[in-house]
Each structure stands twice: as C-alpha cells, then as structure tokens.
PDB file of N, CA and C in Angstrom:
ATOM      1  N   UNK A  58       0.848  -1.181   0.000  1.00  0.00           N
ATOM      2  CA  UNK A  58       0.000   0.000   0.000  1.00  0.00           C
ATOM      3  C   UNK A  58       0.892   1.243   0.000  1.00  0.00           C
ATOM      4  N   UNK A  59       0.656   2.181  -0.908  1.00  0.00           N
ATOM      5  CA  UNK A  59       1.508   3.373  -0.978  1.00  0.00           C
ATOM      6  C   UNK A  59       1.276   4.343   0.176  1.00  0.00           C
ATOM      7  N   UNK A  60       2.317   5.078   0.466  1.00  0.00           N
ATOM      8  CA  UNK A  60       2.250   6.122   1.487  1.00  0.00           C
ATOM      9  C   UNK A  60       1.540   7.347   0.916  1.00  0.00           C
ATOM     10  N   UNK A  61       1.016   8.172   1.812  1.00  0.00           N
ATOM     11  CA  UNK A  61       0.365   9.422   1.413  1.00  0.00           C
ATOM     12  C   UNK A  61       1.359  10.569   1.582  1.00  0.00           C
ATOM     13  N   UNK A  62       1.407  11.458   0.588  1.00  0.00           N
ATOM     14  CA  UNK A  62       2.264  12.642   0.668  1.00  0.00           C
ATOM     15  C   UNK A  62       1.431  13.816   1.165  1.00  0.00           C
ATOM     16  N   UNK A  63       1.901  14.439   2.239  1.00  0.00           N
ATOM     17  CA  UNK A  63       1.258  15.621   2.814  1.00  0.00           C
ATOM     18  C   UNK A  63       2.276  16.754   2.735  1.00  0.00           C
ATOM     19  N   UNK A  64       1.845  17.912   2.253  1.00  0.00           N
ATOM     20  CA  UNK A  64       2.761  19.037   2.068  1.00  0.00           C
ATOM     21  C   UNK A  64       2.550  20.119   3.126  1.00  0.00           C
ATOM     22  N   UNK A  65       3.647  20.661   3.603  1.00  0.00           N
ATOM     23  CA  UNK A  65       3.571  21.852   4.452  1.00  0.00           C
ATOM     24  C   UNK A  65       2.862  22.929   3.633  1.00  0.00           C
ATOM     25  N   UNK A  66       2.050  23.777   4.257  1.00  0.00           N
ATOM     26  CA  UNK A  66       1.325  24.815   3.506  1.00  0.00           C
ATOM     27  C   UNK A  66       2.223  25.724   2.659  1.00  0.00           C
ATOM     28  N   UNK A  67       3.480  25.893   3.035  1.00  0.00           N
ATOM     29  CA  UNK A  67       4.365  26.786   2.284  1.00  0.00           C
ATOM     30  C   UNK A  67       5.080  26.113   1.114  1.00  0.00           C
ATOM     31  N   UNK A  68       4.884  24.813   0.937  1.00  0.00           N
ATOM     32  CA  UNK A  68       5.512  24.124  -0.192  1.00  0.00           C
ATOM     33  C   UNK A  68       4.989  24.676  -1.518  1.00  0.00           C
ATOM     34  N   UNK A  69       3.736  25.071  -1.557  1.00  0.00           N
ATOM     35  CA  UNK A  69       3.188  25.681  -2.777  1.00  0.00           C
ATOM     36  C   UNK A  69       3.987  26.933  -3.143  1.00  0.00           C
ATOM     37  N   UNK A  70       4.333  27.741  -2.151  1.00  0.00           N
ATOM     38  CA  UNK A  70       5.162  28.935  -2.374  1.00  0.00           C
ATOM     39  C   UNK A  70       6.570  28.549  -2.815  1.00  0.00           C
ATOM     40  N   UNK A  71       7.097  27.477  -2.231  1.00  0.00           N
ATOM     41  CA  UNK A  71       8.423  27.007  -2.644  1.00  0.00           C
ATOM     42  C   UNK A  71       8.439  26.716  -4.142  1.00  0.00           C
ATOM     43  N   UNK A  72       7.427  25.988  -4.605  1.00  0.00           N
ATOM     44  CA  UNK A  72       7.367  25.621  -6.023  1.00  0.00           C
ATOM     45  C   UNK A  72       7.163  26.841  -6.915  1.00  0.00           C
ATOM     46  N   UNK A  73       6.350  27.774  -6.477  1.00  0.00           N
ATOM     47  CA  UNK A  73       6.151  29.006  -7.242  1.00  0.00           C
ATOM     48  C   UNK A  73       7.456  29.797  -7.331  1.00  0.00           C
ATOM     49  N   UNK A  74       8.171  29.904  -6.232  1.00  0.00           N
ATOM     50  CA  UNK A  74       9.448  30.625  -6.236  1.00  0.00           C
ATOM     51  C   UNK A  74      10.482  29.951  -7.130  1.00  0.00           C
ATOM     52  N   UNK A  75      10.490  28.632  -7.147  1.00  0.00           N
ATOM     53  CA  UNK A  75      11.391  27.897  -8.039  1.00  0.00           C
ATOM     54  C   UNK A  75      11.019  28.178  -9.490  1.00  0.00           C
ATOM     55  N   UNK A  76       9.731  28.166  -9.789  1.00  0.00           N
ATOM     56  CA  UNK A  76       9.265  28.454 -11.147  1.00  0.00           C
ATOM     57  C   UNK A  76       9.716  29.842 -11.594  1.00  0.00           C
ATOM     58  N   UNK A  77       9.527  30.822 -10.756  1.00  0.00           N
ATOM     59  CA  UNK A  77       9.922  32.200 -11.093  1.00  0.00           C
ATOM     60  C   UNK A  77      11.438  32.295 -11.251  1.00  0.00           C
ATOM     61  N   UNK A  78      12.181  31.697 -10.337  1.00  0.00           N
ATOM     62  CA  UNK A  78      13.641  31.742 -10.384  1.00  0.00           C
ATOM     63  C   UNK A  78      14.164  31.166 -11.699  1.00  0.00           C
ATOM     64  N   UNK A  79      13.721  29.968 -12.046  1.00  0.00           N
ATOM     65  CA  UNK A  79      14.185  29.332 -13.281  1.00  0.00           C
ATOM     66  C   UNK A  79      13.630  30.068 -14.496  1.00  0.00           C
ATOM     67  N   UNK A  80      12.354  30.431 -14.433  1.00  0.00           N
ATOM     68  CA  UNK A  80      11.711  31.099 -15.562  1.00  0.00           C
ATOM     69  C   UNK A  80      12.393  32.388 -15.948  1.00  0.00           C
ATOM     70  N   UNK A  81      12.759  33.190 -14.970  1.00  0.00           N
ATOM     71  CA  UNK A  81      13.411  34.470 -15.265  1.00  0.00           C
ATOM     72  C   UNK A  81      14.838  34.284 -15.768  1.00  0.00           C
ATOM     73  N   UNK A  82      15.467  33.198 -15.371  1.00  0.00           N
ATOM     74  CA  UNK A  82      16.856  32.962 -15.764  1.00  0.00           C
ATOM     75  C   UNK A  82      16.960  32.182 -17.075  1.00  0.00           C
ATOM     76  N   UNK A  83      16.147  31.132 -17.199  1.00  0.00           N
ATOM     77  CA  UNK A  83      16.318  30.206 -18.324  1.00  0.00           C
ATOM     78  C   UNK A  83      15.053  29.983 -19.142  1.00  0.00           C
ATOM     79  N   UNK A  84      13.964  30.626 -18.771  1.00  0.00           N
ATOM     80  CA  UNK A  84      12.725  30.481 -19.526  1.00  0.00           C
ATOM     81  C   UNK A  84      11.714  29.613 -18.803  1.00  0.00           C
ATOM     82  N   UNK A  85      10.461  29.916 -19.060  1.00  0.00           N
ATOM     83  CA  UNK A  85       9.384  29.231 -18.344  1.00  0.00           C
ATOM     84  C   UNK A  85       9.122  27.816 -18.846  1.00  0.00           C
ATOM     85  N   UNK A  86       9.546  27.496 -20.071  1.00  0.00           N
ATOM     86  CA  UNK A  86       9.424  26.108 -20.522  1.00  0.00           C
ATOM     87  C   UNK A  86      10.319  25.203 -19.680  1.00  0.00           C
ATOM     88  N   UNK A  87      11.545  25.645 -19.460  1.00  0.00           N
ATOM     89  CA  UNK A  87      12.455  24.865 -18.620  1.00  0.00           C
ATOM     90  C   UNK A  87      11.950  24.821 -17.181  1.00  0.00           C
ATOM     91  N   UNK A  88      11.442  25.937 -16.697  1.00  0.00           N
ATOM     92  CA  UNK A  88      10.908  25.979 -15.331  1.00  0.00           C
ATOM     93  C   UNK A  88       9.786  24.958 -15.161  1.00  0.00           C
ATOM     94  N   UNK A  89       8.888  24.912 -16.126  1.00  0.00           N
ATOM     95  CA  UNK A  89       7.782  23.948 -16.061  1.00  0.00           C
ATOM     96  C   UNK A  89       8.303  22.517 -16.077  1.00  0.00           C
ATOM     97  N   UNK A  90       9.311  22.248 -16.896  1.00  0.00           N
ATOM     98  CA  UNK A  90       9.889  20.901 -16.955  1.00  0.00           C
ATOM     99  C   UNK A  90      10.524  20.518 -15.617  1.00  0.00           C
ATOM    100  N   UNK A  91      11.201  21.453 -14.979  1.00  0.00           N
ATOM    101  CA  UNK A  91      11.827  21.170 -13.682  1.00  0.00           C
ATOM    102  C   UNK A  91      10.768  20.901 -12.610  1.00  0.00           C
ATOM    103  N   UNK A  92       9.699  21.677 -12.622  1.00  0.00           N
ATOM    104  CA  UNK A  92       8.615  21.457 -11.652  1.00  0.00           C
ATOM    105  C   UNK A  92       7.979  20.089 -11.885  1.00  0.00           C
ATOM    106  N   UNK A  93       7.808  19.697 -13.140  1.00  0.00           N
ATOM    107  CA  UNK A  93       7.266  18.364 -13.435  1.00  0.00           C
ATOM    108  C   UNK A  93       8.180  17.273 -12.888  1.00  0.00           C
ATOM    109  N   UNK A  94       9.499  17.457 -13.026  1.00  0.00           N
ATOM    110  CA  UNK A  94      10.441  16.478 -12.479  1.00  0.00           C
ATOM    111  C   UNK A  94      10.324  16.398 -10.958  1.00  0.00           C
ATOM    112  N   UNK A  95      10.199  17.545 -10.328  1.00  0.00           N
ATOM    113  CA  UNK A  95      10.046  17.573  -8.868  1.00  0.00           C
ATOM    114  C   UNK A  95       8.757  16.860  -8.464  1.00  0.00           C
ATOM    115  N   UNK A  96       7.666  17.142  -9.163  1.00  0.00           N
ATOM    116  CA  UNK A  96       6.384  16.486  -8.853  1.00  0.00           C
ATOM    117  C   UNK A  96       6.480  14.973  -9.041  1.00  0.00           C
ATOM    118  N   UNK A  97       7.209  14.514 -10.053  1.00  0.00           N
ATOM    119  CA  UNK A  97       7.397  13.073 -10.259  1.00  0.00           C
ATOM    120  C   UNK A  97       8.170  12.456  -9.094  1.00  0.00           C
ATOM    121  N   UNK A  98       9.173  13.176  -8.621  1.00  0.00           N
ATOM    122  CA  UNK A  98       9.926  12.682  -7.470  1.00  0.00           C
ATOM    123  C   UNK A  98       9.024  12.595  -6.241  1.00  0.00           C
ATOM    124  N   UNK A  99       8.202  13.624  -6.030  1.00  0.00           N
ATOM    125  CA  UNK A  99       7.262  13.599  -4.904  1.00  0.00           C
ATOM    126  C   UNK A  99       6.332  12.398  -5.012  1.00  0.00           C
ATOM    127  N   UNK A 100       5.846  12.134  -6.211  1.00  0.00           N
ATOM    128  CA  UNK A 100       4.951  10.988  -6.403  1.00  0.00           C
ATOM    129  C   UNK A 100       5.690   9.668  -6.141  1.00  0.00           C
ATOM    130  N   UNK A 101       6.957   9.591  -6.543  1.00  0.00           N
ATOM    131  CA  UNK A 101       7.708   8.347  -6.334  1.00  0.00           C
ATOM    132  C   UNK A 101       7.913   8.042  -4.853  1.00  0.00           C
ATOM    133  N   UNK A 102       7.851   9.070  -4.016  1.00  0.00           N
ATOM    134  CA  UNK A 102       7.983   8.845  -2.575  1.00  0.00           C
ATOM    135  C   UNK A 102       6.861   7.969  -2.030  1.00  0.00           C
ATOM    136  N   UNK A 103       5.709   7.964  -2.684  1.00  0.00           N
ATOM    137  CA  UNK A 103       4.593   7.151  -2.194  1.00  0.00           C
ATOM    138  C   UNK A 103       4.943   5.667  -2.182  1.00  0.00           C
ATOM    139  N   UNK A 104       5.778   5.247  -3.132  1.00  0.00           N
ATOM    140  CA  UNK A 104       6.198   3.847  -3.195  1.00  0.00           C
ATOM    141  C   UNK A 104       7.564   3.596  -2.557  1.00  0.00           C
ATOM    142  N   UNK A 105       8.385   4.636  -2.492  1.00  0.00           N
ATOM    143  CA  UNK A 105       9.736   4.511  -1.946  1.00  0.00           C
ATOM    144  C   UNK A 105       9.989   5.623  -0.927  1.00  0.00           C
ATOM    145  N   UNK A 106       9.304   5.571   0.207  1.00  0.00           N
ATOM    146  CA  UNK A 106       9.366   6.684   1.164  1.00  0.00           C
ATOM    147  C   UNK A 106      10.713   6.854   1.864  1.00  0.00           C
ATOM    148  N   UNK A 107      11.544   5.834   1.842  1.00  0.00           N
ATOM    149  CA  UNK A 107      12.794   5.902   2.604  1.00  0.00           C
ATOM    150  C   UNK A 107      14.012   6.213   1.737  1.00  0.00           C
ATOM    151  N   UNK A 108      13.768   6.739   0.535  1.00  0.00           N
ATOM    152  CA  UNK A 108      14.904   7.150  -0.291  1.00  0.00           C
ATOM    153  C   UNK A 108      15.518   8.416   0.293  1.00  0.00           C
ATOM    154  N   UNK A 109      16.657   8.767  -0.216  1.00  0.00           N
ATOM    155  CA  UNK A 109      17.298   9.998   0.238  1.00  0.00           C
ATOM    156  C   UNK A 109      18.181   9.754   1.444  1.00  0.00           C
ATOM    157  N   UNK A 110      18.835  10.805   1.849  1.00  0.00           N
ATOM    158  CA  UNK A 110      19.765  10.740   2.975  1.00  0.00           C
ATOM    159  C   UNK A 110      19.113  11.240   4.252  1.00  0.00           C
ATOM    160  N   UNK A 111      19.406  10.552   5.351  1.00  0.00           N
ATOM    161  CA  UNK A 111      18.932  11.007   6.666  1.00  0.00           C
ATOM    162  C   UNK A 111      19.760  12.205   7.090  1.00  0.00           C
ATOM    163  N   UNK A 112      19.107  13.189   7.682  1.00  0.00           N
ATOM    164  CA  UNK A 112      19.797  14.385   8.178  1.00  0.00           C
ATOM    165  C   UNK A 112      19.285  14.725   9.573  1.00  0.00           C
ATOM    166  N   UNK A 113      19.410  13.766  10.471  1.00  0.00           N
ATOM    167  CA  UNK A 113      18.936  13.929  11.849  1.00  0.00           C
ATOM    168  C   UNK A 113      19.626  15.073  12.587  1.00  0.00           C
ATOM    169  N   UNK A 114      20.823  15.443  12.160  1.00  0.00           N
ATOM    170  CA  UNK A 114      21.538  16.526  12.835  1.00  0.00           C
ATOM    171  C   UNK A 114      20.877  17.883  12.594  1.00  0.00           C
ATOM    172  N   UNK A 115      20.039  17.960  11.571  1.00  0.00           N
ATOM    173  CA  UNK A 115      19.331  19.203  11.261  1.00  0.00           C
ATOM    174  C   UNK A 115      17.940  19.200  11.883  1.00  0.00           C
ATOM    175  N   UNK A 116      17.265  18.062  11.739  1.00  0.00           N
ATOM    176  CA  UNK A 116      15.893  17.931  12.244  1.00  0.00           C
ATOM    177  C   UNK A 116      15.608  16.443  12.410  1.00  0.00           C
ATOM    178  N   UNK A 117      14.984  16.068  13.495  1.00  0.00           N
ATOM    179  CA  UNK A 117      14.727  14.654  13.786  1.00  0.00           C
ATOM    180  C   UNK A 117      13.947  13.981  12.655  1.00  0.00           C
ATOM    181  N   UNK A 118      14.480  12.863  12.194  1.00  0.00           N
ATOM    182  CA  UNK A 118      13.878  12.025  11.153  1.00  0.00           C
ATOM    183  C   UNK A 118      13.827  12.690   9.776  1.00  0.00           C
ATOM    184  N   UNK A 119      14.575  13.760   9.584  1.00  0.00           N
ATOM    185  CA  UNK A 119      14.574  14.444   8.289  1.00  0.00           C
ATOM    186  C   UNK A 119      15.305  13.615   7.243  1.00  0.00           C
ATOM    187  N   UNK A 120      14.740  13.605   6.065  1.00  0.00           N
ATOM    188  CA  UNK A 120      15.377  13.010   4.892  1.00  0.00           C
ATOM    189  C   UNK A 120      15.427  14.067   3.808  1.00  0.00           C
ATOM    190  N   UNK A 121      16.442  13.965   2.949  1.00  0.00           N
ATOM    191  CA  UNK A 121      16.475  14.842   1.786  1.00  0.00           C
ATOM    192  C   UNK A 121      16.657  13.990   0.536  1.00  0.00           C
ATOM    193  N   UNK A 122      16.021  14.415  -0.531  1.00  0.00           N
ATOM    194  CA  UNK A 122      16.157  13.769  -1.831  1.00  0.00           C
ATOM    195  C   UNK A 122      16.418  14.860  -2.859  1.00  0.00           C
ATOM    196  N   UNK A 123      17.286  14.550  -3.806  1.00  0.00           N
ATOM    197  CA  UNK A 123      17.605  15.489  -4.875  1.00  0.00           C
ATOM    198  C   UNK A 123      16.702  15.187  -6.062  1.00  0.00           C
ATOM    199  N   UNK A 124      16.243  16.247  -6.716  1.00  0.00           N
ATOM    200  CA  UNK A 124      15.379  16.109  -7.888  1.00  0.00           C
ATOM    201  C   UNK A 124      15.698  17.225  -8.869  1.00  0.00           C
ATOM    202  N   UNK A 125      15.444  16.988 -10.136  1.00  0.00           N
ATOM    203  CA  UNK A 125      15.600  18.012 -11.179  1.00  0.00           C
ATOM    204  C   UNK A 125      16.976  18.669 -11.101  1.00  0.00           C
ATOM    205  N   UNK A 126      17.985  17.888 -10.831  1.00  0.00           N
ATOM    206  CA  UNK A 126      19.391  18.275 -10.763  1.00  0.00           C
ATOM    207  C   UNK A 126      19.756  19.164  -9.584  1.00  0.00           C
ATOM    208  N   UNK A 127      18.961  20.189  -9.279  1.00  0.00           N
ATOM    209  CA  UNK A 127      19.346  21.154  -8.251  1.00  0.00           C
ATOM    210  C   UNK A 127      18.299  21.356  -7.163  1.00  0.00           C
ATOM    211  N   UNK A 128      17.240  20.578  -7.168  1.00  0.00           N
ATOM    212  CA  UNK A 128      16.191  20.733  -6.160  1.00  0.00           C
ATOM    213  C   UNK A 128      16.473  19.813  -4.973  1.00  0.00           C
ATOM    214  N   UNK A 129      16.215  20.325  -3.782  1.00  0.00           N
ATOM    215  CA  UNK A 129      16.347  19.534  -2.557  1.00  0.00           C
ATOM    216  C   UNK A 129      14.961  19.429  -1.935  1.00  0.00           C
ATOM    217  N   UNK A 130      14.473  18.198  -1.827  1.00  0.00           N
ATOM    218  CA  UNK A 130      13.177  17.932  -1.206  1.00  0.00           C
ATOM    219  C   UNK A 130      13.451  17.456   0.218  1.00  0.00           C
ATOM    220  N   UNK A 131      12.906  18.165   1.182  1.00  0.00           N
ATOM    221  CA  UNK A 131      13.108  17.844   2.598  1.00  0.00           C
ATOM    222  C   UNK A 131      11.815  17.257   3.153  1.00  0.00           C
ATOM    223  N   UNK A 132      11.901  16.083   3.776  1.00  0.00           N
ATOM    224  CA  UNK A 132      10.685  15.411   4.224  1.00  0.00           C
ATOM    225  C   UNK A 132      10.950  14.491   5.404  1.00  0.00           C
ATOM    226  N   UNK A 133       9.869  14.131   6.064  1.00  0.00           N
ATOM    227  CA  UNK A 133       9.911  13.128   7.121  1.00  0.00           C
ATOM    228  C   UNK A 133       8.937  12.016   6.755  1.00  0.00           C
ATOM    229  N   UNK A 134       9.176  10.846   7.311  1.00  0.00           N
ATOM    230  CA  UNK A 134       8.339   9.681   7.039  1.00  0.00           C
ATOM    231  C   UNK A 134       7.762   9.175   8.352  1.00  0.00           C
ATOM    232  N   UNK A 135       6.458   8.911   8.345  1.00  0.00           N
ATOM    233  CA  UNK A 135       5.801   8.312   9.501  1.00  0.00           C
ATOM    234  C   UNK A 135       5.283   6.948   9.058  1.00  0.00           C
ATOM    235  N   UNK A 136       5.974   5.887   9.482  1.00  0.00           N
ATOM    236  CA  UNK A 136       5.590   4.541   9.063  1.00  0.00           C
ATOM    237  C   UNK A 136       4.279   4.085   9.700  1.00  0.00           C
ATOM    238  N   UNK A 137       3.950   4.610  10.861  1.00  0.00           N
ATOM    239  CA  UNK A 137       2.699   4.218  11.517  1.00  0.00           C
ATOM    240  C   UNK A 137       1.479   4.704  10.745  1.00  0.00           C
ATOM    241  N   UNK A 138       1.533   5.941  10.273  1.00  0.00           N
ATOM    242  CA  UNK A 138       0.395   6.499   9.521  1.00  0.00           C
ATOM    243  C   UNK A 138       0.579   6.348   8.020  1.00  0.00           C
ATOM    244  N   UNK A 139       1.727   5.778   7.629  1.00  0.00           N
ATOM    245  CA  UNK A 139       2.070   5.619   6.214  1.00  0.00           C
ATOM    246  C   UNK A 139       1.950   6.952   5.478  1.00  0.00           C
ATOM    247  N   UNK A 140       2.603   7.962   6.049  1.00  0.00           N
ATOM    248  CA  UNK A 140       2.558   9.294   5.443  1.00  0.00           C
ATOM    249  C   UNK A 140       3.959   9.891   5.339  1.00  0.00           C
ATOM    250  N   UNK A 141       4.106  10.759   4.369  1.00  0.00           N
ATOM    251  CA  UNK A 141       5.335  11.496   4.119  1.00  0.00           C
ATOM    252  C   UNK A 141       4.974  12.962   4.222  1.00  0.00           C
ATOM    253  N   UNK A 142       5.701  13.692   5.048  1.00  0.00           N
ATOM    254  CA  UNK A 142       5.432  15.116   5.217  1.00  0.00           C
ATOM    255  C   UNK A 142       6.533  15.905   4.524  1.00  0.00           C
ATOM    256  N   UNK A 143       6.166  16.636   3.483  1.00  0.00           N
ATOM    257  CA  UNK A 143       7.120  17.466   2.756  1.00  0.00           C
ATOM    258  C   UNK A 143       7.272  18.773   3.530  1.00  0.00           C
ATOM    259  N   UNK A 144       8.451  18.993   4.076  1.00  0.00           N
ATOM    260  CA  UNK A 144       8.711  20.179   4.889  1.00  0.00           C
ATOM    261  C   UNK A 144       8.993  21.376   3.994  1.00  0.00           C
ATOM    262  N   UNK A 145       9.864  21.188   3.014  1.00  0.00           N
ATOM    263  CA  UNK A 145      10.175  22.276   2.082  1.00  0.00           C
ATOM    264  C   UNK A 145      10.850  21.713   0.843  1.00  0.00           C
ATOM    265  N   UNK A 146      10.879  22.538  -0.193  1.00  0.00           N
ATOM    266  CA  UNK A 146      11.596  22.224  -1.423  1.00  0.00           C
ATOM    267  C   UNK A 146      12.398  23.469  -1.777  1.00  0.00           C
ATOM    268  N   UNK A 147      13.682  23.285  -1.981  1.00  0.00           N
ATOM    269  CA  UNK A 147      14.521  24.425  -2.357  1.00  0.00           C
ATOM    270  C   UNK A 147      15.224  24.113  -3.672  1.00  0.00           C
ATOM    271  N   UNK A 148      15.872  25.125  -4.223  1.00  0.00           N
ATOM    272  CA  UNK A 148      16.506  24.954  -5.530  1.00  0.00           C
ATOM    273  C   UNK A 148      17.766  25.800  -5.616  1.00  0.00           C
ATOM    274  N   UNK A 149      18.772  25.255  -6.251  1.00  0.00           N
ATOM    275  CA  UNK A 149      19.995  25.973  -6.629  1.00  0.00           C
ATOM    276  C   UNK A 149      20.674  26.666  -5.452  1.00  0.00           C
ATOM    277  N   UNK A 150      20.876  25.926  -4.388  1.00  0.00           N
ATOM    278  CA  UNK A 150      21.641  26.463  -3.277  1.00  0.00           C
ATOM    279  C   UNK A 150      20.871  27.295  -2.277  1.00  0.00           C
ATOM    280  N   UNK A 151      19.560  27.378  -2.421  1.00  0.00           N
ATOM    281  CA  UNK A 151      18.761  28.103  -1.422  1.00  0.00           C
ATOM    282  C   UNK A 151      18.949  27.423  -0.059  1.00  0.00           C
ATOM    283  N   UNK A 152      18.814  28.161   1.000  1.00  0.00           N
ATOM    284  CA  UNK A 152      19.096  27.664   2.348  1.00  0.00           C
ATOM    285  C   UNK A 152      17.957  26.785   2.875  1.00  0.00           C
ATOM    286  N   UNK A 153      17.936  25.539   2.432  1.00  0.00           N
ATOM    287  CA  UNK A 153      16.881  24.619   2.847  1.00  0.00           C
ATOM    288  C   UNK A 153      16.991  24.272   4.329  1.00  0.00           C
ATOM    289  N   UNK A 154      18.191  24.279   4.869  1.00  0.00           N
ATOM    290  CA  UNK A 154      18.356  23.943   6.284  1.00  0.00           C
ATOM    291  C   UNK A 154      17.642  24.953   7.177  1.00  0.00           C
ATOM    292  N   UNK A 155      17.765  26.225   6.853  1.00  0.00           N
ATOM    293  CA  UNK A 155      17.078  27.259   7.638  1.00  0.00           C
ATOM    294  C   UNK A 155      15.571  27.117   7.502  1.00  0.00           C
ATOM    295  N   UNK A 156      15.098  26.798   6.293  1.00  0.00           N
ATOM    296  CA  UNK A 156      13.655  26.619   6.091  1.00  0.00           C
ATOM    297  C   UNK A 156      13.116  25.457   6.909  1.00  0.00           C
ATOM    298  N   UNK A 157      13.865  24.370   6.930  1.00  0.00           N
ATOM    299  CA  UNK A 157      13.439  23.204   7.714  1.00  0.00           C
ATOM    300  C   UNK A 157      13.307  23.589   9.180  1.00  0.00           C
ATOM    301  N   UNK A 158      14.287  24.295   9.701  1.00  0.00           N
ATOM    302  CA  UNK A 158      14.255  24.692  11.111  1.00  0.00           C
ATOM    303  C   UNK A 158      13.105  25.653  11.397  1.00  0.00           C
ATOM    304  N   UNK A 159      12.824  26.562  10.460  1.00  0.00           N
ATOM    305  CA  UNK A 159      11.708  27.499  10.635  1.00  0.00           C
ATOM    306  C   UNK A 159      10.362  26.783  10.627  1.00  0.00           C
ATOM    307  N   UNK A 160      10.231  25.800   9.751  1.00  0.00           N
ATOM    308  CA  UNK A 160       8.942  25.122   9.572  1.00  0.00           C
ATOM    309  C   UNK A 160       8.754  23.946  10.508  1.00  0.00           C
ATOM    310  N   UNK A 161       9.835  23.441  11.043  1.00  0.00           N
ATOM    311  CA  UNK A 161       9.764  22.268  11.901  1.00  0.00           C
ATOM    312  C   UNK A 161       9.203  22.605  13.222  1.00  0.00           C
TER     313      UNK A 161
END
C-alpha cells in the first residue's frame, strides 16, 4: 500500500518561487519541466518513502532527496500512519536547512 504525501502549507510557495527563479533565468518552458520532475519525485515517494539521505543533525527524522538536478526535497516519514510530510523544497543552493528549522 503506498504512502500518502502531505505538504507543508508553504511548499506551494516554494514551487512558485522555483518556477519564477528558473523562468526568469532560463525560460518558463524549462521551469515547467523542472517542476514536473520535482512532482514526479514527490509521487515516487509514495512507493519509496525511505529514499534519500537522513539528516537527523538538522531535524529529527529528516530526509532529503535530490530532484531536477538542483532541487532539494526535505521530508519526514511516519511509518505508523504511512505518510510522508514534505517540509520544504529548495533549488539551486537556497538555504533549505534554515527553512526546515523554521517550519519544523
């Protein structure tokens, strides 16, 4: 049975900011393609929730996965509820660690 992906309310803003960042630099076609890659990675977490690297030193049970070459997806997994909580998504060196701490 696949896990459920739940997003922090600010993840929508994260994706919009990534779209604007890439769109203004490299064009909105590329931005849309990168967002699609990120969304595919998010969907793949439903079947493979434990991918990525553990980063407990930043936040308890935090995992990170790389997507679309420069995106960092930060999430936690709850095996009891079979859910994945997306804490934040950053791109191209944005300070994802600070975002995790702010949202955690």
